[in-house]
CSV table of C-alpha atoms in Angstrom, one decimal:
chain,number,residue,atom,x,y,z
A,1117,MET,CA,-20.3,-14.0,10.7
A,1118,THR,CA,-23.7,-15.7,10.2
A,1119,LEU,CA,-25.2,-14.5,6.9
A,1120,THR,CA,-28.9,-15.3,6.4
A,1121,THR,CA,-30.2,-17.1,3.4
A,1122,GLU,CA,-29.1,-14.8,0.5
A,1123,SER,CA,-27.9,-15.4,-3.0
A,1124,MET,CA,-25.0,-13.6,-4.9
A,1125,THR,CA,-25.0,-13.4,-8.6
A,1126,SER,CA,-21.8,-13.2,-10.8
A,1127,GLY,CA,-22.9,-13.6,-14.3
A,1128,ASN,CA,-25.7,-16.1,-14.3
A,1129,MET,CA,-24.5,-18.2,-11.4
A,1130,GLU,CA,-26.5,-17.9,-8.1
A,1131,ARG,CA,-24.6,-18.7,-5.0
A,1132,PRO,CA,-26.4,-19.5,-1.7
A,1133,VAL,CA,-24.5,-18.4,1.5
A,1134,SER,CA,-23.2,-21.4,3.2
A,1135,PRO,CA,-24.2,-21.6,6.9
A,1136,MET,CA,-21.6,-24.3,7.6
A,1137,LYS,CA,-19.6,-23.9,10.9
A,1138,GLU,CA,-18.4,-27.5,11.2
A,1139,VAL,CA,-15.6,-29.2,9.3
A,1140,GLU,CA,-14.2,-32.6,9.4
A,1141,SER,CA,-10.8,-32.9,11.0
A,1142,THR,CA,-8.0,-34.1,9.1
A,1143,GLU,CA,-7.1,-36.3,12.0
A,1144,GLY,CA,-10.3,-38.3,11.8
A,1145,ASN,CA,-14.0,-38.0,11.4
A,1146,ALA,CA,-14.7,-35.9,14.4
A,1147,LYS,CA,-16.3,-32.6,13.7
A,1148,GLN,CA,-14.6,-29.4,14.9
A,1149,GLN,CA,-16.3,-26.1,15.6
A,1150,LYS,CA,-14.5,-23.0,14.2
A,1151,LEU,CA,-15.3,-19.4,15.1
A,1152,GLU,CA,-16.8,-17.1,12.6
A,1153,GLY,CA,-16.9,-13.4,12.0
A,1154,ARG,CA,-17.5,-11.3,15.1
A,1155,GLU,CA,-16.9,-14.2,17.4
A,1156,LEU,CA,-13.4,-14.8,15.7
A,1157,TYR,CA,-12.5,-11.2,15.8
A,1158,LYS,CA,-13.2,-11.0,19.6
A,1159,ALA,CA,-11.3,-14.2,20.2
A,1160,LEU,CA,-8.3,-12.5,18.6
A,1161,GLY,CA,-8.5,-9.7,21.0
A,1162,SER,CA,-10.6,-7.3,19.0
A,1163,PRO,CA,-7.4,-5.9,17.1
A,1164,LYS,CA,-7.3,-2.3,15.9
A,1165,THR,CA,-3.8,-2.1,14.4
A,1166,ILE,CA,-2.7,-4.7,11.8
A,1167,VAL,CA,0.6,-5.4,10.0
A,1168,ALA,CA,-0.3,-6.0,6.4
A,1169,PRO,CA,0.7,-9.0,4.4
A,1170,MET,CA,3.8,-7.9,2.5
A,1171,VAL,CA,5.7,-9.8,-0.1
A,1172,ASP,CA,9.1,-10.7,1.5
A,1173,GLN,CA,8.6,-7.9,4.3
A,1174,SER,CA,6.2,-9.0,7.0
A,1175,GLU,CA,8.3,-12.0,8.1
A,1176,LEU,CA,8.7,-13.2,11.7
A,1177,ALA,CA,11.4,-10.8,12.8
A,1178,TRP,CA,9.4,-7.8,11.5
A,1179,ARG,CA,6.1,-9.0,13.1
A,1180,MET,CA,8.0,-9.4,16.4
A,1181,LEU,CA,9.3,-5.9,16.3
A,1182,SER,CA,5.9,-4.5,15.1
A,1183,ARG,CA,4.1,-6.3,18.1
A,1184,ARG,CA,6.4,-4.5,20.5
A,1185,HIS,CA,5.5,-1.2,18.9
A,1186,GLY,CA,1.6,-1.4,19.0
A,1187,ALA,CA,0.6,-4.0,16.3
A,1188,ASP,CA,-2.4,-6.0,17.6
A,1189,LEU,CA,-2.5,-8.5,14.7
A,1190,CYS,CA,-0.1,-9.6,12.0
A,1191,TYR,CA,-0.2,-11.1,8.6
A,1192,THR,CA,2.6,-13.3,7.1
A,1193,PRO,CA,4.1,-12.4,3.7
A,1194,MET,CA,2.1,-13.7,0.7
A,1195,PHE,CA,3.0,-17.3,0.2
A,1196,HIS,CA,2.5,-19.1,-3.1
A,1197,ALA,CA,0.1,-21.9,-2.3
A,1198,ARG,CA,1.3,-24.4,-4.9
A,1199,LEU,CA,5.0,-24.0,-3.8
A,1200,PHE,CA,3.9,-24.2,-0.2
A,1201,GLY,CA,2.1,-27.2,-0.6
A,1202,THR,CA,4.6,-29.2,-2.8
A,1203,SER,CA,8.1,-27.9,-1.8
A,1204,GLU,CA,9.3,-28.6,1.7
A,1205,HIS,CA,12.3,-26.5,0.9
A,1206,TYR,CA,10.1,-23.4,0.1
A,1207,ARG,CA,7.8,-24.1,3.1
A,1208,ASN,CA,10.7,-24.2,5.5
A,1209,GLU,CA,12.4,-21.2,4.3
A,1210,GLN,CA,9.2,-19.1,4.3
A,1211,PHE,CA,7.5,-20.4,7.5
A,1212,GLY,CA,10.1,-21.7,9.9
A,1213,SER,CA,9.9,-23.5,13.2
A,1214,MET,CA,9.3,-20.3,15.2
A,1215,ASP,CA,6.6,-18.8,13.0
A,1216,GLY,CA,3.2,-18.9,14.6
A,1217,ASP,CA,4.6,-19.7,18.1
A,1218,PRO,CA,1.9,-18.7,20.6
A,1219,LYS,CA,4.5,-17.2,22.8
A,1220,PHE,CA,5.5,-14.3,20.6
A,1221,ASP,CA,3.8,-14.7,17.1
A,1222,ARG,CA,0.0,-14.7,17.7
A,1223,PRO,CA,-2.5,-13.8,16.7
A,1224,LEU,CA,-1.4,-14.5,13.2
A,1225,ILE,CA,-3.1,-14.8,9.8
A,1226,VAL,CA,-1.2,-16.7,7.0
A,1227,GLN,CA,-1.8,-15.4,3.5
A,1228,PHE,CA,-1.6,-17.3,0.4
A,1229,CYS,CA,-2.1,-16.5,-3.2
A,1230,ALA,CA,-3.7,-19.3,-5.5
A,1231,ASN,CA,-5.7,-20.0,-8.4
A,1232,ASP,CA,-6.5,-23.6,-7.7
A,1233,PRO,CA,-8.9,-24.5,-4.8
A,1234,GLN,CA,-7.3,-27.8,-4.0
A,1235,GLU,CA,-3.7,-26.5,-4.1
A,1236,LEU,CA,-4.9,-23.7,-1.7
A,1237,LEU,CA,-6.5,-26.3,0.6
A,1238,THR,CA,-3.4,-28.4,0.6
A,1239,ALA,CA,-1.2,-25.5,1.5
A,1240,ALA,CA,-3.6,-24.2,4.1
A,1241,ARG,CA,-3.7,-27.4,5.9
A,1242,LEU,CA,-0.1,-27.3,6.5
A,1243,VAL,CA,-0.4,-24.2,8.7
A,1244,VAL,CA,-3.4,-25.4,10.8
A,1245,GLY,CA,-2.5,-25.1,14.5
A,1246,ARG,CA,0.2,-22.5,13.8
A,1247,CYS,CA,-2.1,-19.6,12.9
A,1248,ASP,CA,-5.6,-18.3,13.6
A,1249,ALA,CA,-6.9,-18.0,10.1
A,1250,VAL,CA,-5.8,-18.3,6.4
A,1251,ASP,CA,-6.2,-15.2,4.1
A,1252,LEU,CA,-6.7,-15.4,0.3
A,1253,ASN,CA,-4.6,-12.6,-1.5
A,1254,LEU,CA,-7.0,-11.0,-4.0
A,1255,GLY,CA,-5.1,-7.6,-4.0
A,1256,CYS,CA,-1.6,-8.0,-5.4
A,1257,PRO,CA,-1.3,-5.7,-8.4
A,1258,GLN,CA,2.3,-6.6,-9.5
A,1259,GLY,CA,3.3,-8.1,-12.8
A,1260,ILE,CA,4.2,-11.4,-11.3
A,1261,ALA,CA,0.6,-11.7,-10.2
A,1262,ARG,CA,-0.6,-11.0,-13.7
A,1263,LYS,CA,1.7,-13.6,-15.0
A,1264,GLY,CA,0.9,-16.2,-12.4
A,1265,HIS,CA,-2.9,-15.4,-12.6
A,1266,TYR,CA,-3.5,-14.7,-8.8
A,1267,GLY,CA,-3.9,-11.7,-6.5
A,1268,SER,CA,-5.9,-8.7,-8.0
A,1269,PHE,CA,-5.7,-10.5,-11.5
A,1270,LEU,CA,-8.6,-12.8,-10.4
A,1271,MET,CA,-10.9,-9.9,-10.2
A,1272,GLU,CA,-12.4,-10.9,-13.5
A,1273,ASP,CA,-13.0,-14.5,-12.4
A,1274,TRP,CA,-15.5,-14.3,-9.6
A,1275,ASP,CA,-16.5,-18.0,-10.0
A,1276,LEU,CA,-12.9,-19.0,-9.3
A,1277,ILE,CA,-12.6,-16.6,-6.3
A,1278,TYR,CA,-15.8,-18.0,-4.9
A,1279,LYS,CA,-14.6,-21.6,-5.2
A,1280,LEU,CA,-11.1,-20.7,-3.6
A,1281,ILE,CA,-12.7,-19.1,-0.6
A,1282,ASN,CA,-15.7,-21.6,-0.3
A,1283,THR,CA,-13.4,-24.6,-0.4
A,1284,LEU,CA,-11.5,-23.4,2.6
A,1285,HIS,CA,-14.8,-22.3,4.5
A,1286,ASN,CA,-16.2,-25.8,4.0
A,1287,GLU,CA,-13.2,-28.0,4.3
A,1288,LEU,CA,-10.4,-26.3,6.3
A,1289,GLU,CA,-10.3,-26.6,10.2
A,1290,ILE,CA,-9.7,-22.9,10.7
A,1291,PRO,CA,-11.4,-19.8,9.3
A,1292,VAL,CA,-10.7,-18.2,5.9
A,1293,THR,CA,-10.5,-14.3,5.3
A,1294,ALA,CA,-9.8,-12.2,2.3
A,1295,LYS,CA,-8.1,-9.0,1.3
A,1296,ILE,CA,-9.4,-7.2,-1.8
A,1297,ARG,CA,-8.8,-4.0,-3.9
A,1298,ILE,CA,-11.6,-1.9,-5.2
A,1299,TYR,CA,-13.0,-1.2,-8.5
A,1300,ASP,CA,-13.6,2.2,-10.1
A,1301,ASP,CA,-17.5,1.4,-9.8
A,1302,ARG,CA,-18.7,1.5,-6.3
A,1303,GLU,CA,-21.7,-0.8,-7.0
A,1304,LYS,CA,-19.5,-3.3,-8.6
A,1305,THR,CA,-17.1,-3.1,-5.6
A,1306,LEU,CA,-20.1,-3.7,-3.3
A,1307,ASP,CA,-21.3,-6.7,-5.3
A,1308,TYR,CA,-17.8,-8.1,-5.3
A,1309,ALA,CA,-17.4,-7.8,-1.5
A,1310,LYS,CA,-20.8,-9.5,-1.0
A,1311,MET,CA,-19.7,-12.4,-3.1
A,1312,VAL,CA,-16.5,-12.8,-1.3
A,1313,LEU,CA,-18.4,-12.7,2.0
A,1314,SER,CA,-21.0,-15.2,0.7
A,1315,ALA,CA,-18.2,-17.6,-0.2
A,1316,GLY,CA,-17.3,-17.8,3.4
A,1317,ALA,CA,-14.6,-15.0,4.2
A,1318,GLN,CA,-14.9,-14.1,7.9
A,1319,PHE,CA,-13.0,-10.9,7.7
A,1320,LEU,CA,-12.9,-8.6,4.7
A,1321,THR,CA,-9.8,-6.3,4.3
A,1322,VAL,CA,-10.4,-3.5,1.8
A,1323,HIS,CA,-7.4,-1.8,0.2
A,1324,GLY,CA,-8.9,1.5,-1.0
A,1325,ARG,CA,-7.1,1.5,-4.4
A,1326,THR,CA,-7.8,0.0,-7.6
A,1327,ARG,CA,-5.5,-2.6,-9.3
A,1328,GLU,CA,-4.0,0.0,-11.5
A,1329,MET,CA,-2.8,2.2,-8.6
A,1330,LYS,CA,0.7,1.1,-8.1
A,1331,GLY,CA,4.2,2.5,-8.5
A,1332,GLN,CA,4.1,6.1,-9.5
A,1333,LYS,CA,0.3,5.6,-10.2
A,1334,THR,CA,-0.3,4.8,-6.5
A,1335,GLY,CA,-2.2,7.9,-5.5
A,1336,LEU,CA,-4.4,8.1,-2.3
A,1337,ALA,CA,-6.6,5.2,-1.2
A,1338,ASP,CA,-10.3,6.1,-1.3
A,1339,TRP,CA,-11.7,5.8,2.2
A,1340,SER,CA,-15.1,6.9,1.0
A,1341,VAL,CA,-15.4,3.6,-0.9
A,1342,ILE,CA,-14.5,1.6,2.2
A,1343,ARG,CA,-17.2,3.5,4.1
A,1344,TYR,CA,-19.8,2.8,1.3
A,1345,LEU,CA,-19.1,-0.9,1.7
A,1346,ARG,CA,-19.3,-0.6,5.4
A,1347,ASP,CA,-22.6,1.1,5.2
A,1348,ASN,CA,-24.1,-1.4,2.7
A,1349,LEU,CA,-22.8,-4.7,4.0
A,1350,PRO,CA,-24.4,-6.6,6.9
A,1351,PRO,CA,-23.7,-4.8,10.1
A,1352,ASP,CA,-21.9,-7.7,11.9
A,1353,THR,CA,-19.4,-8.0,9.0
A,1354,VAL,CA,-15.7,-7.6,10.3
A,1355,MET,CA,-13.9,-5.2,8.1
A,1356,PHE,CA,-10.4,-3.8,8.0
A,1357,ALA,CA,-9.3,-0.6,6.1
A,1358,ASN,CA,-6.0,-0.4,4.3
A,1359,GLY,CA,-4.3,2.7,2.7
A,1360,ASN,CA,-3.1,6.2,3.6
A,1361,ILE,CA,-1.5,5.6,7.0
A,1362,LEU,CA,1.4,7.9,7.6
A,1363,TYR,CA,1.2,8.9,11.1
A,1364,GLN,CA,-0.4,7.5,14.4
A,1365,GLU,CA,-3.2,10.0,14.1
A,1366,ASP,CA,-4.3,8.7,10.7
A,1367,ILE,CA,-5.3,5.4,12.2
A,1368,GLY,CA,-8.0,7.2,14.3
A,1369,ARG,CA,-9.0,9.3,11.4
A,1370,CYS,CA,-9.4,6.2,9.2
A,1371,LEU,CA,-11.4,4.3,11.7
A,1372,GLU,CA,-13.7,7.3,12.1
A,1373,ALA,CA,-14.0,8.0,8.2
A,1374,THR,CA,-14.5,4.2,7.3
A,1375,ASN,CA,-16.2,3.0,10.5
A,1376,THR,CA,-14.2,-0.3,10.1
A,1377,ASP,CA,-13.1,-2.5,12.9
A,1378,ALA,CA,-9.4,-2.0,12.4
A,1379,VAL,CA,-6.7,-0.4,10.3
A,1380,MET,CA,-4.0,-2.3,8.4
A,1381,SER,CA,-0.6,-0.6,7.3
A,1382,ALA,CA,2.1,-1.8,5.0
A,1383,GLU,CA,4.4,1.0,3.9
A,1384,GLY,CA,3.7,3.2,6.8
A,1385,ASN,CA,4.8,0.4,9.1
A,1386,LEU,CA,7.9,-0.4,7.2
A,1387,TYR,CA,9.3,3.0,7.5
A,1388,ASN,CA,8.2,3.6,11.0
A,1389,PRO,CA,7.5,0.4,12.9
A,1390,ALA,CA,6.1,2.5,15.8
A,1391,VAL,CA,3.3,3.8,13.5
A,1392,PHE,CA,0.8,1.7,15.6
A,1393,ASN,CA,1.7,3.3,18.9
A,1394,ILE,CA,-1.6,5.2,18.8
A,1395,ASP,CA,-2.0,5.7,22.6
A,1396,LYS,CA,1.5,7.1,23.0
A,1397,GLU,CA,2.5,10.8,23.0
A,1398,ASN,CA,6.3,10.7,23.8
A,1399,ILE,CA,8.4,11.4,20.7
A,1400,ASP,CA,10.5,8.4,21.4
A,1401,ASP,CA,7.4,6.2,21.2
A,1402,LYS,CA,5.9,7.9,18.1
A,1403,PHE,CA,9.0,8.7,16.1
A,1404,PRO,CA,11.8,6.5,17.5
A,1405,ARG,CA,15.5,7.2,16.9
A,1406,VAL,CA,16.7,5.4,14.0
A,1407,ASP,CA,19.8,4.0,16.0
A,1408,LYS,CA,17.5,2.6,18.7
A,1409,MET,CA,15.0,1.0,16.1
A,1410,ILE,CA,17.6,-0.6,14.0
A,1411,ARG,CA,19.3,-2.1,16.9
A,1412,GLU,CA,16.1,-3.5,18.3
A,1413,TYR,CA,15.2,-5.0,14.9
A,1414,PHE,CA,18.7,-6.5,14.3
A,1415,GLU,CA,18.8,-8.1,17.8
A,1416,ILE,CA,15.5,-9.8,17.0
A,1417,ALA,CA,16.5,-10.8,13.5
A,1418,LYS,CA,19.6,-12.5,14.7
A,1419,THR,CA,17.7,-14.8,16.9
A,1420,THR,CA,15.0,-15.8,14.3
A,1421,PRO,CA,16.0,-18.6,11.9
A,1422,GLY,CA,15.0,-19.0,8.4
A,1423,ASN,CA,15.8,-17.6,5.0
A,1424,ALA,CA,13.0,-15.2,5.1
A,1425,ASN,CA,14.5,-13.1,7.9
A,1426,LEU,CA,17.8,-13.0,6.2
A,1427,SER,CA,16.4,-12.1,2.8
A,1428,ALA,CA,14.4,-9.2,4.3
A,1429,MET,CA,17.1,-7.7,6.4
A,1430,LYS,CA,18.7,-5.3,4.0
A,1431,SER,CA,15.4,-3.9,2.8
A,1432,HIS,CA,14.3,-3.3,6.3
A,1433,PHE,CA,17.6,-1.5,7.0
A,1434,PHE,CA,17.2,0.7,4.1
A,1435,LYS,CA,13.6,1.7,5.1
A,1436,VAL,CA,14.1,2.4,8.7
A,1437,LEU,CA,17.3,4.3,7.9
A,1438,ARG,CA,16.0,6.2,4.9
A,1439,PRO,CA,15.8,9.7,6.5
A,1440,PHE,CA,19.2,9.2,8.2
A,1441,PHE,CA,20.7,8.2,4.8
A,1442,THR,CA,19.9,11.6,3.4
A,1443,LYS,CA,22.8,13.0,5.5
A,1444,ARG,CA,25.1,9.8,5.6
A,1445,THR,CA,25.3,8.4,2.2
A,1446,ASP,CA,28.6,6.9,3.1
A,1447,ILE,CA,27.0,4.5,5.5
A,1448,ARG,CA,24.3,3.9,2.9
A,1449,ASN,CA,26.8,2.9,0.3
A,1450,GLN,CA,28.3,0.4,2.8
A,1451,LEU,CA,24.9,-1.2,3.4
A,1452,GLY,CA,24.4,-1.6,-0.3
A,1453,GLN,CA,27.5,-3.8,-0.6
A,1454,ILE,CA,26.5,-6.3,2.1
A,1455,LYS,CA,25.3,-9.7,1.0
A,1456,LYS,CA,22.6,-11.9,2.6
A,1457,GLY,CA,23.7,-13.4,5.9
A,1458,GLN,CA,26.8,-11.3,6.6
A,1459,LEU,CA,25.6,-10.4,10.1
A,1460,ASP,CA,29.0,-9.1,11.2
A,1461,ASP,CA,28.8,-6.5,8.4
A,1462,TYR,CA,25.3,-5.5,9.5
A,1463,GLU,CA,26.5,-5.2,13.1
A,1464,ASN,CA,29.0,-2.7,11.7
A,1465,ILE,CA,26.4,-0.8,10.0
A,1466,VAL,CA,24.3,-0.6,13.3
A,1467,GLN,CA,27.4,0.5,15.3
A,1468,GLN,CA,28.2,3.2,12.8
A,1469,VAL,CA,24.5,4.5,13.1
A,1470,GLU,CA,24.6,4.4,16.8
A,1471,GLN,CA,27.9,6.5,16.8
A,1472,ALA,CA,26.5,9.0,14.3
A,1473,VAL,CA,23.4,9.7,16.3
A,1474,GLU,CA,25.4,10.0,19.5
A,1475,GLU,CA,27.4,12.7,17.7
A,1476,ILE,CA,24.1,14.4,16.6
A,1477,TYR,CA,23.1,14.8,20.2
A,1478,LYS,CA,26.4,16.4,21.2
A,1479,ASP,CA,25.6,19.2,18.6
A,1480,GLU,CA,23.5,21.6,20.5
A,1481,SER,CA,22.3,23.1,17.3
A,1482,ASN,CA,20.2,20.1,16.5
A,1483,SER,CA,16.7,20.0,17.8
A,1484,ASP,CA,14.2,17.2,18.4
A,1485,VAL,CA,11.2,19.5,17.8
A,1486,ILE,CA,8.7,18.3,15.3
A,1487,VAL,CA,7.3,21.1,13.2
A,1488,GLU,CA,3.7,20.8,11.8
A,1489,ASP,CA,3.6,21.6,8.1
A,1490,GLY,CA,0.0,21.6,7.2
A,1491,GLU,CA,-1.1,18.0,7.2
A,1492,TYR,CA,2.4,16.8,7.4
A,1493,LYS,CA,5.2,17.0,10.0
A,1494,ASP,CA,8.8,17.9,9.7
A,1495,ILE,CA,10.6,15.3,11.8
A,1496,PRO,CA,14.3,15.3,12.6
A,1497,TYR,CA,16.3,13.0,10.1
A,1498,TRP,CA,17.6,10.8,12.9
A,1499,ARG,CA,14.1,9.6,13.6
A,1500,CYS,CA,11.8,7.1,11.9
A,1501,GLN,CA,9.2,8.8,9.8
A,1502,PRO,CA,7.0,8.2,6.8
A,1503,TYR,CA,8.1,7.9,3.1
A,1504,PHE,CA,6.5,10.2,0.6
A,1505,ARG,CA,6.3,8.5,-2.8
A,1506,VAL,CA,7.7,10.7,-5.6
A,1507,VAL,CA,5.8,11.3,-8.9
A,1508,ASN,CA,7.3,13.5,-11.5
A,1509,GLY,CA,9.9,14.9,-9.2
A,1510,VAL,CA,7.4,15.9,-6.5
A,1511,ALA,CA,6.7,13.9,-3.2
A,1512,SER,CA,3.2,13.2,-2.2
A,1513,ASN,CA,3.6,15.8,0.6
A,1514,GLY,CA,4.2,18.5,-2.1
A,1515,LYS,CA,7.9,18.8,-1.7
A,1516,ARG,CA,10.2,18.5,-4.6
A,1517,LYS,CA,12.7,15.7,-4.4
A,1518,ASN,CA,16.3,16.6,-4.0
A,1519,GLU,CA,17.9,14.5,-6.7
A,1520,GLU,CA,21.3,14.8,-5.2
A,1521,ASN,CA,20.4,13.6,-1.9
A,1522,ASP,CA,17.7,11.0,-2.9
A,1523,THR,CA,18.6,7.8,-0.9
A,1524,SER,CA,15.5,5.7,-1.7
A,1525,ASP,CA,16.1,2.0,-1.7
A,1526,ASN,CA,15.4,1.3,-5.2
A,1527,SER,CA,16.6,-2.3,-4.9
A,1528,LYS,CA,13.3,-3.6,-3.8
A,1529,THR,CA,9.8,-2.1,-4.2
A,1530,VAL,CA,7.3,-2.6,-1.3
A,1531,LYS,CA,4.7,-4.9,-2.6
A,1532,THR,CA,1.5,-5.1,-0.6
A,1533,ALA,CA,-1.4,-7.4,-1.1
């Protein structure tokens, strides 16, 4: 993305757009060219479907699974820049020897949260050569982000945001991108996006929710604000939309509504890893059987080293198996007792699920038919499907929660950037 001479103002500070494309190599004094904007996007294969950066959830095993089911580009979980740069133990646990391997984990963007430009640069330099770009988290709305002063809680400090991005743009050997949330005010959101781009962000991912929209206040992402940014930013800006993806069809709807380059999914991907199979029509491709999906994930996870994969395993099991657990709470209760790293116990869960689904297909009264219910679909409980967040006892698809059979995994909330 080559932006012409332009200035952005936050407060009284003017910021000229930096045209820099060359950075000094950390290996010596040689200058290295790095791709920008549209050229970078094309070099990554012009992705349309993207796995979001999710705290403790978009780890290597999950990325590998998602790529098999239609994901074109993946982000890592959000890493804490200071810890990543100073703790070898933290770094090895979060980003192991297989992460970023070009044979099965690219294209890849590594995301960091930070509030110090030099700490961010130090951390980012440690992933050069193992990813295609580094992303700055400007969207995390959780309390831990407020306490640590990062993510969406930097939205009042545009000067700092500019310095964080611009430091990487000028000094890092690979490109920098950013993921933001919106303000209630569209014009302010547009000024914010322009500032982020002027600092040197090569991609702009826009989560169409405000910082306050989380938990039971999540609500719907506002695609119209994303479209407003798209229509008022330079035409060559690479933009990704995030929010409201439940079914494969929603990806096309989002692309049309926002006119963005690609669509990112977090929660939709976690509950149905095949949500990115946008060119498939077969029910097994769009809403895979939970026994098939959990077996595929588990076989991948067993072969990927690192604490991150082990830590995420139980949560992934709960989410993939959520509809199935409405009928088989006995298996759910067993899963809840498993401790991290007890792979034999996880294997037992997988086998029980496989046996249970096999029995389902022996019962001729069960049907694989998907019933359209307005904007939503009734999908057999033995197949992966979206999760509808419950607010005041009513799910976002208008159906009242059955308290007795509620099997949501409350042990870990999905936190997206």
